[in-house]
CSV table of C-alpha atoms in Angstrom, one decimal:
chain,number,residue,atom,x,y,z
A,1186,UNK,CA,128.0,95.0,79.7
A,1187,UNK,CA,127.8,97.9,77.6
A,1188,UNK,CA,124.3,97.9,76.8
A,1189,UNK,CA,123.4,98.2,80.8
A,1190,UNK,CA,125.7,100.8,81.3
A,1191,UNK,CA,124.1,102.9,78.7
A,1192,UNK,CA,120.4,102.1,80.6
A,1193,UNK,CA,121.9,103.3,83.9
A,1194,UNK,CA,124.0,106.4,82.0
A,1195,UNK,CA,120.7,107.3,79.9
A,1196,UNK,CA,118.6,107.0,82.9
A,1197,UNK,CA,120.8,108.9,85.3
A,1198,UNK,CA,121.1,112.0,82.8
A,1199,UNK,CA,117.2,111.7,82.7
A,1200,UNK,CA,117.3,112.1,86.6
A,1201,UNK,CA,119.6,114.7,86.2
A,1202,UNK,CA,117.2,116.3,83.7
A,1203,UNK,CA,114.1,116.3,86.0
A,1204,UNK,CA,116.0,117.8,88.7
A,1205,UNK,CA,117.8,120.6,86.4
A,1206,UNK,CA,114.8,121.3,84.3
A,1207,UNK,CA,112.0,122.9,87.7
A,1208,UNK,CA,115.1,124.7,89.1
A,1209,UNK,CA,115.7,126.6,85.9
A,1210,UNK,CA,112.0,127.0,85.5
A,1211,UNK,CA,111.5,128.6,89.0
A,1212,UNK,CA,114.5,130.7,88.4
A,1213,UNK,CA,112.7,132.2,85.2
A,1214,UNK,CA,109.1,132.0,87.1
A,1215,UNK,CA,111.0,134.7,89.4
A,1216,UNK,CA,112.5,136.6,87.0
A,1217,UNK,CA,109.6,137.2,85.6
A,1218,UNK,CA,107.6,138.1,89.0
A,1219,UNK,CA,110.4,140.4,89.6
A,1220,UNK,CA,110.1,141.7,86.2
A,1221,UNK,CA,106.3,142.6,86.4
A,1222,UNK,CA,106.4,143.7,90.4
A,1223,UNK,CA,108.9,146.3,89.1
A,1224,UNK,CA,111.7,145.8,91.9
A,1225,UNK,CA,114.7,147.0,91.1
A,1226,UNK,CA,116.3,146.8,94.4
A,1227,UNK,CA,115.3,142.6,94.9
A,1228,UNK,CA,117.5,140.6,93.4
A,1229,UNK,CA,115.2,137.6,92.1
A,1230,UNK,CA,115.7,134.0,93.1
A,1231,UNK,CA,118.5,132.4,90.7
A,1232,UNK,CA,119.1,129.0,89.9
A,1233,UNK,CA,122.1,129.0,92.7
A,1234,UNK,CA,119.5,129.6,94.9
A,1235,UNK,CA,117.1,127.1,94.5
A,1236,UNK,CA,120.0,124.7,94.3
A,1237,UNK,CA,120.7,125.2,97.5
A,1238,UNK,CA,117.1,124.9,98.7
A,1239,UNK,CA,117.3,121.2,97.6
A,1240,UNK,CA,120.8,120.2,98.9
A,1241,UNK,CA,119.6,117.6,101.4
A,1242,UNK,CA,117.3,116.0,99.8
A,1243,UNK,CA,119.7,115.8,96.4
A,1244,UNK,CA,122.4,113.9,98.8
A,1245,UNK,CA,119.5,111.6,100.1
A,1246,UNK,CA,118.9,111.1,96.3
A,1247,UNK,CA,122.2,109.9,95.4
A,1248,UNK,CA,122.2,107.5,98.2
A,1249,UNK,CA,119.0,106.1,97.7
A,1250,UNK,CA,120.2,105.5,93.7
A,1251,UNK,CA,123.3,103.9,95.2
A,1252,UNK,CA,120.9,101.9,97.5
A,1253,UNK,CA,118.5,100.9,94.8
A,1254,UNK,CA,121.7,100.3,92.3
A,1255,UNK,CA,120.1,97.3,90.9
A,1256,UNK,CA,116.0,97.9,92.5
A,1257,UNK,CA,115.1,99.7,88.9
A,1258,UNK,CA,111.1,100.4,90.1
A,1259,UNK,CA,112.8,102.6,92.9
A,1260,UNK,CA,114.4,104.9,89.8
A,1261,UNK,CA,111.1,106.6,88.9
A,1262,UNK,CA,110.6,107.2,92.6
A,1263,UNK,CA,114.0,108.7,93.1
A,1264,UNK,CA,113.6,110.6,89.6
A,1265,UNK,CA,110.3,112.6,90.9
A,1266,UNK,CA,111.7,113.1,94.2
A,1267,UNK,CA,114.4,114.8,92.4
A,1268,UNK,CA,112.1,117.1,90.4
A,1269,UNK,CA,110.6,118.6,94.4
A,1270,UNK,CA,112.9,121.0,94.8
A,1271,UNK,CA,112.1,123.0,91.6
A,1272,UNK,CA,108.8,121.9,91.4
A,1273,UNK,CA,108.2,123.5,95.4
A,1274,UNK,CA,110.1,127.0,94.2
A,1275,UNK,CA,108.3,127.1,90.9
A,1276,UNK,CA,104.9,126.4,92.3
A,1277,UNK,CA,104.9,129.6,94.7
A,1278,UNK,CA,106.3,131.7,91.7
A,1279,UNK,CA,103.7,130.3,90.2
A,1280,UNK,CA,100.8,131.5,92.8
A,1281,UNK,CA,102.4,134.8,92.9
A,1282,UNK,CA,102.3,135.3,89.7
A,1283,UNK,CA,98.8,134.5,88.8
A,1284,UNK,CA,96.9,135.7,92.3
A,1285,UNK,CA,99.4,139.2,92.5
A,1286,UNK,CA,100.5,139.9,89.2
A,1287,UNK,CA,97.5,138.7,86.9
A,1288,UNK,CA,99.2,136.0,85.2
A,1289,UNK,CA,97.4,132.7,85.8
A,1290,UNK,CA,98.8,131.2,82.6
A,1291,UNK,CA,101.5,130.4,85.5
A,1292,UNK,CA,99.3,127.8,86.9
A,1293,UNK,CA,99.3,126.1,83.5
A,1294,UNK,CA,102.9,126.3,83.2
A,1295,UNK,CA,103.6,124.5,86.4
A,1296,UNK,CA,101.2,122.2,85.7
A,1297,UNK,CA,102.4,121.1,82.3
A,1298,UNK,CA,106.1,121.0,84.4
A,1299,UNK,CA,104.5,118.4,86.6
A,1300,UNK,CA,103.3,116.4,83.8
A,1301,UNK,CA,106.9,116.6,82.5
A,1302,UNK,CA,108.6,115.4,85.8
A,1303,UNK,CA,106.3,113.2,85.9
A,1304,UNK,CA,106.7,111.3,82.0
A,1305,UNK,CA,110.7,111.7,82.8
A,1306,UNK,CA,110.2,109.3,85.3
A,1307,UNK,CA,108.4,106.9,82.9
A,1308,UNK,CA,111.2,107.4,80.6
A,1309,UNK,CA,113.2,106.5,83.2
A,1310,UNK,CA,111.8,103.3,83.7
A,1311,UNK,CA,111.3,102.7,80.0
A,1312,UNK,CA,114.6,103.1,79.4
A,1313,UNK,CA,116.1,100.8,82.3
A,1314,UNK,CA,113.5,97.6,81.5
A,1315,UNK,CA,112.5,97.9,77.9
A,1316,UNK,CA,112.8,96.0,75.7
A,1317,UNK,CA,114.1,92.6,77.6
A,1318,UNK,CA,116.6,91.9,76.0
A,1319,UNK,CA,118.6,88.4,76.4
A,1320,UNK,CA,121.6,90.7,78.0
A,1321,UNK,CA,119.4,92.2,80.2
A,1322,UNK,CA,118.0,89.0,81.4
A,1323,UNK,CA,121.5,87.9,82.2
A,1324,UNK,CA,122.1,91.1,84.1
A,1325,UNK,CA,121.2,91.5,88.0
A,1326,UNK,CA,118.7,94.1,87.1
A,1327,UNK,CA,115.3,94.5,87.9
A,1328,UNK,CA,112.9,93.3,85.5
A,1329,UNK,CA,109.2,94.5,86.7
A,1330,UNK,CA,106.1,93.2,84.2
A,1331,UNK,CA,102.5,94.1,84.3
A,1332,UNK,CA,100.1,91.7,85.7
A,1333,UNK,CA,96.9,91.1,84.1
A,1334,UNK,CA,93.8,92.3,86.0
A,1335,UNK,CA,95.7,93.9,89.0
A,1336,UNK,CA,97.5,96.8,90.3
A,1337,UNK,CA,100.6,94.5,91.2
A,1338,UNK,CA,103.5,94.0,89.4
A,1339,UNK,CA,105.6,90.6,89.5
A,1340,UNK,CA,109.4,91.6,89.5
A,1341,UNK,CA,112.1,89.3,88.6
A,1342,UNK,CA,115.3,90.5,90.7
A,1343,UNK,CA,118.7,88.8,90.9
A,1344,UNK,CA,118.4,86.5,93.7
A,1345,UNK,CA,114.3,86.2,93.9
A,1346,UNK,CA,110.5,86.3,92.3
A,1347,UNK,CA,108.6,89.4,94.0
A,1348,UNK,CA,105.1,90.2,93.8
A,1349,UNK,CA,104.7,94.4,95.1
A,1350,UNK,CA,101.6,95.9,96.6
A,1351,UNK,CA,98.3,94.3,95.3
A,1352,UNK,CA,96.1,96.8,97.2
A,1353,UNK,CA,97.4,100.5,95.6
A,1354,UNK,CA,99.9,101.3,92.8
A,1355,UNK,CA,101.3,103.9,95.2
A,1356,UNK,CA,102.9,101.4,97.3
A,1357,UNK,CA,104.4,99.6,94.5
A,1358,UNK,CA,108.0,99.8,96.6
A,1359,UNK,CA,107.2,97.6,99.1
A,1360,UNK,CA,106.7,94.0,98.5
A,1361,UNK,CA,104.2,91.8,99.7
A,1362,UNK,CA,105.3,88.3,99.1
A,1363,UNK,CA,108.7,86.6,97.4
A,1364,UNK,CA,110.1,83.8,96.6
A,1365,UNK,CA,114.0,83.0,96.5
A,1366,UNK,CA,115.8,81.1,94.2
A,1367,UNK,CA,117.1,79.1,97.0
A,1368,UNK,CA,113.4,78.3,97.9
A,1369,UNK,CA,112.0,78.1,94.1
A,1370,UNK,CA,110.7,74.0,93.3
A,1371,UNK,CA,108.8,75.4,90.1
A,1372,UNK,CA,107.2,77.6,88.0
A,1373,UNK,CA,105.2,77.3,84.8
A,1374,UNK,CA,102.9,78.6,82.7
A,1375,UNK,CA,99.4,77.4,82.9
A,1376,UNK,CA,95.7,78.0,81.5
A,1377,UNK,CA,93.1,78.9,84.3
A,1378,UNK,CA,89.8,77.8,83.0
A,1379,UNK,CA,87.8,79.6,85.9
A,1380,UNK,CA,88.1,82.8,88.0
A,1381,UNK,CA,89.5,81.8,91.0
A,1382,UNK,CA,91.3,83.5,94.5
A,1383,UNK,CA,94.7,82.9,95.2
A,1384,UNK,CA,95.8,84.0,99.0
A,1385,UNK,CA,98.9,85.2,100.1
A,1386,UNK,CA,99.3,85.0,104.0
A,1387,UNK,CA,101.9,87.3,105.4
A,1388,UNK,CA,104.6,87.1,108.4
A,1389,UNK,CA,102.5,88.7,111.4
A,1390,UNK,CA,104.0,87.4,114.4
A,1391,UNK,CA,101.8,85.4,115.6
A,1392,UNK,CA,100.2,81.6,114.7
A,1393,UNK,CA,97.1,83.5,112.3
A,1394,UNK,CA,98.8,85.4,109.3
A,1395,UNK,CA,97.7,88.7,107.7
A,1396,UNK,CA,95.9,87.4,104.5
A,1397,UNK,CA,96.8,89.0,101.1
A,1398,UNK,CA,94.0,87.5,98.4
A,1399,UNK,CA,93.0,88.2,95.1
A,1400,UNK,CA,91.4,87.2,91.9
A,1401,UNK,CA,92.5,85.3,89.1
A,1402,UNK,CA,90.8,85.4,85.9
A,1403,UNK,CA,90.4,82.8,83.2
A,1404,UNK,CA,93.5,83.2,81.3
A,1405,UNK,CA,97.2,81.8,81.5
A,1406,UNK,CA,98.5,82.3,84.6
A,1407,UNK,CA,102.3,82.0,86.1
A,1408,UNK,CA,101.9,78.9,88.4
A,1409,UNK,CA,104.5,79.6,90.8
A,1410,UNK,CA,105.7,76.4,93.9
A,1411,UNK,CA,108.6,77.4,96.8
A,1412,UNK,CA,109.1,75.8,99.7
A,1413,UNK,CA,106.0,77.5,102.0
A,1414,UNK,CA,104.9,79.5,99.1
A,1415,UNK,CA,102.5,79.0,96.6
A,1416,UNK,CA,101.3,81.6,94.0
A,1417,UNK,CA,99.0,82.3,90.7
A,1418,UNK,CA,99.3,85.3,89.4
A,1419,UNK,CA,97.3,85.9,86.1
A,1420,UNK,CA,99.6,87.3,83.3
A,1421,UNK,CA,99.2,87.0,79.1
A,1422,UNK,CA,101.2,84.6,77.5
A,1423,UNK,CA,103.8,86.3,75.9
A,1424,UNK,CA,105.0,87.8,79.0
A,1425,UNK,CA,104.7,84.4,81.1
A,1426,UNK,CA,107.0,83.4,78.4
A,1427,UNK,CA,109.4,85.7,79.2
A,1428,UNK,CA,109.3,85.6,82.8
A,1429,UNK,CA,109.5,81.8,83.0
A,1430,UNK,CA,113.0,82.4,80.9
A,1431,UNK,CA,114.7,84.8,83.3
A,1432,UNK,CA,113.5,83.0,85.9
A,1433,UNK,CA,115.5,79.6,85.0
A,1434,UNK,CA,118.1,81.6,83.8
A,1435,UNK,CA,118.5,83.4,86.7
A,1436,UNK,CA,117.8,80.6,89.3
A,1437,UNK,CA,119.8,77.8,87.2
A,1438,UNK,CA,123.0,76.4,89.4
A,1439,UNK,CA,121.3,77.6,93.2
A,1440,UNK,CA,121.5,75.0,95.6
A,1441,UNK,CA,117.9,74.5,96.7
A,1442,UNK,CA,117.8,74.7,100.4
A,1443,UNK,CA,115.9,71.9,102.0
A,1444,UNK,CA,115.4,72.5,105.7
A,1445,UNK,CA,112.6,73.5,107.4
A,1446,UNK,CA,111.8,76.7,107.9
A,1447,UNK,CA,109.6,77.4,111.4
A,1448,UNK,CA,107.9,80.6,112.9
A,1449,UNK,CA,110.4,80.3,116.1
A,1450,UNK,CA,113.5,80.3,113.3
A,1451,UNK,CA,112.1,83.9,111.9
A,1452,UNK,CA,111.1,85.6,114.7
A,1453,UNK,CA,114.6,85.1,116.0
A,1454,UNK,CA,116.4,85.8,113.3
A,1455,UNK,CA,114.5,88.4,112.5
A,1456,UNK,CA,114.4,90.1,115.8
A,1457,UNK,CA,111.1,90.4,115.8
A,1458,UNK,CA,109.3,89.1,119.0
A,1459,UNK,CA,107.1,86.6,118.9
A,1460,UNK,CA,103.2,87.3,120.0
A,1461,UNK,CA,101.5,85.2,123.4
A,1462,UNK,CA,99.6,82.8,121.6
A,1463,UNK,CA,97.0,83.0,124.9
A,1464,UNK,CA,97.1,86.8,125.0
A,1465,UNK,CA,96.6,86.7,121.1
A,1466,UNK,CA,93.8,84.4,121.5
A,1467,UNK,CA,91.9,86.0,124.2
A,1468,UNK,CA,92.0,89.6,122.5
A,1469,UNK,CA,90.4,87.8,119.6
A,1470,UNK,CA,87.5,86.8,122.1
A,1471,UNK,CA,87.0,89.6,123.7
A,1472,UNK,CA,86.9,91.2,120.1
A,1473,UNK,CA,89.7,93.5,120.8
A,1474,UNK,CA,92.5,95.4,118.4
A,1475,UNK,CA,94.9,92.6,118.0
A,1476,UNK,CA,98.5,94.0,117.6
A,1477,UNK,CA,100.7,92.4,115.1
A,1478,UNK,CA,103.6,92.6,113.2
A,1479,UNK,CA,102.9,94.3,109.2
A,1480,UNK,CA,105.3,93.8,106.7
A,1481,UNK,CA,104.8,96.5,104.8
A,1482,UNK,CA,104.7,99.2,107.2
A,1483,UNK,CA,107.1,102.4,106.3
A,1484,UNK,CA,109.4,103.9,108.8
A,1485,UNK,CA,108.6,107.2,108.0
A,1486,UNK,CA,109.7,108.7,111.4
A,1487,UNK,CA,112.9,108.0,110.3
A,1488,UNK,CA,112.8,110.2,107.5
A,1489,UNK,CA,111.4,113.2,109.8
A,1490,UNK,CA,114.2,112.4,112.7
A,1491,UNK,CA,117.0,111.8,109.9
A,1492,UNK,CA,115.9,115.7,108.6
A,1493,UNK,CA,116.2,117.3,111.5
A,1494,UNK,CA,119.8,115.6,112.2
A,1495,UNK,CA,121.2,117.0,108.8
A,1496,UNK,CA,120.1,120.7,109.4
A,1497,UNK,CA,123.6,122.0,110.9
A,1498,UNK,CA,125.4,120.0,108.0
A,1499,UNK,CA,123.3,121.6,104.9
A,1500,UNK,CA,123.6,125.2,107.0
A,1501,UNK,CA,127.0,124.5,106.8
A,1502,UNK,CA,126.9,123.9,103.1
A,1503,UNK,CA,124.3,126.3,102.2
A,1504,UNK,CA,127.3,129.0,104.3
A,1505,UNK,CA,129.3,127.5,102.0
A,1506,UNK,CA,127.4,127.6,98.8
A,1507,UNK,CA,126.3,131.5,99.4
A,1508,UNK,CA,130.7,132.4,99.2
A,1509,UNK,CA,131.2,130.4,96.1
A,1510,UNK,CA,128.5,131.6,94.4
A,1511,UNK,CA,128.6,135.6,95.8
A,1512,UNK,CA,124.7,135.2,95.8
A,1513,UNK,CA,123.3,138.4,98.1
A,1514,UNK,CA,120.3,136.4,98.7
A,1515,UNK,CA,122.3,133.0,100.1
A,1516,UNK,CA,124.6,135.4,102.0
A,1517,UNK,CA,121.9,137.0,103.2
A,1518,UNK,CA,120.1,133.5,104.7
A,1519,UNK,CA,123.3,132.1,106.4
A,1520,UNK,CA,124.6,135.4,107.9
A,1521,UNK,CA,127.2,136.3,105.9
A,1522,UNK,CA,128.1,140.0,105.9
A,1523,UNK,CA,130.1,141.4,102.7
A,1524,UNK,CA,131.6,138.1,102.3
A,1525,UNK,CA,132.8,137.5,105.0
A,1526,UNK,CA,132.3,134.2,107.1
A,1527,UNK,CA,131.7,134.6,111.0
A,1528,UNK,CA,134.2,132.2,112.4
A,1529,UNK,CA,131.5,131.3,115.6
A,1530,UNK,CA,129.1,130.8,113.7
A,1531,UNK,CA,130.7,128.3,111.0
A,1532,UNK,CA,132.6,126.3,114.5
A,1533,UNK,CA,129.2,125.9,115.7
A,1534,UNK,CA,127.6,124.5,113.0
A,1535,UNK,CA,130.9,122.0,112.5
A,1536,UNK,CA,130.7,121.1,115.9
A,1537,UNK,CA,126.9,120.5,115.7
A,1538,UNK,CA,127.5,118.9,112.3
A,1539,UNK,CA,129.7,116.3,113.8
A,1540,UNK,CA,127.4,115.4,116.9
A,1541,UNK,CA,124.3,115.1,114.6
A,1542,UNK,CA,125.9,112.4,112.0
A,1543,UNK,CA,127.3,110.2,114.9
A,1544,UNK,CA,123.5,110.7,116.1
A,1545,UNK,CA,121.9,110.2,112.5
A,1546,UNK,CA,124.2,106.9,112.6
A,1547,UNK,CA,122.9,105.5,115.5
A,1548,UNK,CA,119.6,106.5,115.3
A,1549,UNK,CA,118.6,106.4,111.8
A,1550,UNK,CA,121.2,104.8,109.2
A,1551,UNK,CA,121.7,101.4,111.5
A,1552,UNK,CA,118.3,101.6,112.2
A,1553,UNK,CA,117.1,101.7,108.3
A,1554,UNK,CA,119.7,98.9,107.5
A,1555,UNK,CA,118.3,97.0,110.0
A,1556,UNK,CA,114.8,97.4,108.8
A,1557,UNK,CA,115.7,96.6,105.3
A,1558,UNK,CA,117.6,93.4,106.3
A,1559,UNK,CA,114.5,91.9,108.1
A,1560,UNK,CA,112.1,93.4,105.8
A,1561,UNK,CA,114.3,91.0,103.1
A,1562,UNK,CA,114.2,88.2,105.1
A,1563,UNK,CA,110.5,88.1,106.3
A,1564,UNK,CA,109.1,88.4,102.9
A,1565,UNK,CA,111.6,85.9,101.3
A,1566,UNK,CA,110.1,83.1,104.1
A,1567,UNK,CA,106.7,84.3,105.7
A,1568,UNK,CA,104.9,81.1,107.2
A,1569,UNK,CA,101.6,80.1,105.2
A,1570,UNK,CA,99.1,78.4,107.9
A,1571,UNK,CA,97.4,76.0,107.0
A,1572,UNK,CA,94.3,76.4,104.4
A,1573,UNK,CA,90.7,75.4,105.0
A,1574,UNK,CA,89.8,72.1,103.5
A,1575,UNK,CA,88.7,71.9,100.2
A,1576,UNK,CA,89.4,75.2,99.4
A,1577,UNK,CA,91.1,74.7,95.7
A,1578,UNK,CA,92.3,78.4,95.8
A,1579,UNK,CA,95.3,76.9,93.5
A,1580,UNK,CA,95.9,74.2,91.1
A,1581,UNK,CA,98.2,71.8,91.9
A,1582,UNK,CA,98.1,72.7,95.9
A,1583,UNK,CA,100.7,70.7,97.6
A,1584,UNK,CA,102.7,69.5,95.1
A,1585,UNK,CA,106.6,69.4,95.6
A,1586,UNK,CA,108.7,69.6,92.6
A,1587,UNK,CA,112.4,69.6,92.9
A,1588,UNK,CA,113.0,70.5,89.1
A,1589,UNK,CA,112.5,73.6,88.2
């Protein structure tokens, strides 16, 4: 208990670091423009004021750490997000600096901020997963570990076994196939003695499913048996050791669920609709684009609708901000006049503040839970169809064991 509550305090005060640290760099950045541009009547940009810049996306922040309370590969993310704000304000101090004032040192120092944001986000991931410890084992953390030979990482959550993106290490946050404790029969360490393909087929919708392969080299190997899931993912031995340990001690005590699990049961479930198998077929003849269902597509519109829904709410705060702080330069942006706040204008934006949350509610938060729930359940229980003969893509093909 108290060593993972100092990983998560350590690794939120490096969060807060890689957010703090750009801001107060821009701030100086702009100081210093200011300094060599010789205005005496501008005041330059001040920490209070890039603060405010990054107000919305610091509250998306938090909730996405809340979110991800136990998800640690989605800290680094939320770490460098954090670092956007200053990194944004510094980066055009920056280009002033060097193309208007003759200081292109200033590219060099943004640059080695980057890099900093950047290894502060490692650190944050260092810090959460390493070492593996037998306490954190027994936590409800994530533990990710390096594959050998591939981009992908094999992550051991609380409730499940999850291989991420095997195609880019950019898409590491989305997973590509996993397999429940509740549908676990094995897993064990084996030797591979020949390069092989293992292939992952995907929920799609529809009777053919998209195919995820890849190689495994000669090596050991994490032989891995669920209930419609079957994987070989190439790892050295030490860490197969370890991950075949938090495995059965995380796993040990679920009741294994027996029943059969069919392509009707997850597409209503789900919610997602089920393809024509005729139409489907007959696009395939005619050599047409055949619409499916991806897995790891990104609602991304919701992002874009959710920020234009939480404008009159950070005008409000940024209205806010610019009296507490006395900063002309906020004042100036959110139409205060001499301190004082016009009573229309701050109405409005309450009023407009309301009707946009009960919108961003409907619109984007249910519609991200929702997303999340059946991106959860269709990568826990995608439906493998049936291989080609005599294909020998895994050892041990078929094999039930109960035991793990």
């Amino acid at each position: 208990m108290i060593e993972m509550l100092a990983r998560r305090t350590a690794a939120l005060l490096l969060v807060l670091l890689a957010a703090v640290v750009p801001v107060v760099a821009a701030a100086r950045l702009s100081a210093w423009e200011n300094e060599l541009a010789g205005r005496k009547s501008v005041e330059p940009l001040g920490i209070a004021d890039v603060a405010v810049i990054g107000t919305l996306l610091w509250g998306i922040i938090l909730v996405g750490l809340w979110w991800h309370w136990r998800r640690t590969t989605m800290w680094p993310v939320w770490s460098r997000w954090a670092s956007a704000t200053g990194l944004f304000a510094a980066f055009f101090e920056c280009v002033q600096l060097a193309g208007d004032r003759g200081r292109p040192v200033a590219l060099a120092v943004w640059l080695g901020l980057a890099v900093l944001c950047w290894a502060l986000g490692e650190a944050v991931r260092l810090v959460l997963t390493r070492p593996v410890t037998p306490r954190l084992i027994a936590s409800k953390l994530e533990i990710p570990f390096p594959l050998r030979g591939l981009k992908a990482r094999l992550c051991v959550r609380a409730d499940r076994l999850v291989l991420d993106s095997l195609a880019s290490r950019r898409k590491r946050s989305r997973d590509v196939a996993a397999v429940p404790w509740t549908t676990l029969r094995s897993i064990e360490l084996v030797e591979v003695d020949q390069e092989m393909t293992c292939s992952v087929f995907v929920f799609s919708a529809t009777k053919v499913g998209n195919v995820r392969r890849f190689d495994v080299p000669p090596g050991p190997a994490l032989h891995v048996i669920g209930t419609a899931r079957e994987l070989l993912v190439p790892v050295t031995e030490q860490l197969g050791r370890v991950v075949v340990e938090a495995v059965r001690q995380r796993s040990a005590g679920v009741e294994l669920d027996e029943s059969p699990l069919t392509e009707e049961d997850w597409c209503r479930q789900s919610g997602v609709p089920r393809y024509d198998t005729t139409i489907y077929s007959e696009q395939l003849r005619r050599n047409e684009k055949v619409a499916n269902y991806a897995t790891d597509k990104r609602p991304y519109v919701l992002g874009v609708i959710g920020t234009f829904l939480l404008m009159p709410l950070v005008m409000l705060c940024g209205t806010a901000l610019s009296v507490i702080t006395g900063s002309a330069y906020l004042q100036k942006q959110f139409k205060v006049f001499d301190g004082v706040i016009d009573p229309i204008w701050v109405a409005t934006l309450g009023v407009g503040s309301i009707v946009f949350l009960y919108l961003l509610n409907g619109f984007v938060i249910q519609g991200f839970v929702s997303s999340m729930k059946f991106q959860d359940y269709i990568e826990a229980f995608p439906e493998a169809p049936a291989p080609p003969p005599k294909t020998g893509t895994v050892p041990g093909s078929g094999k039930k064991r109960k035991k793990r």
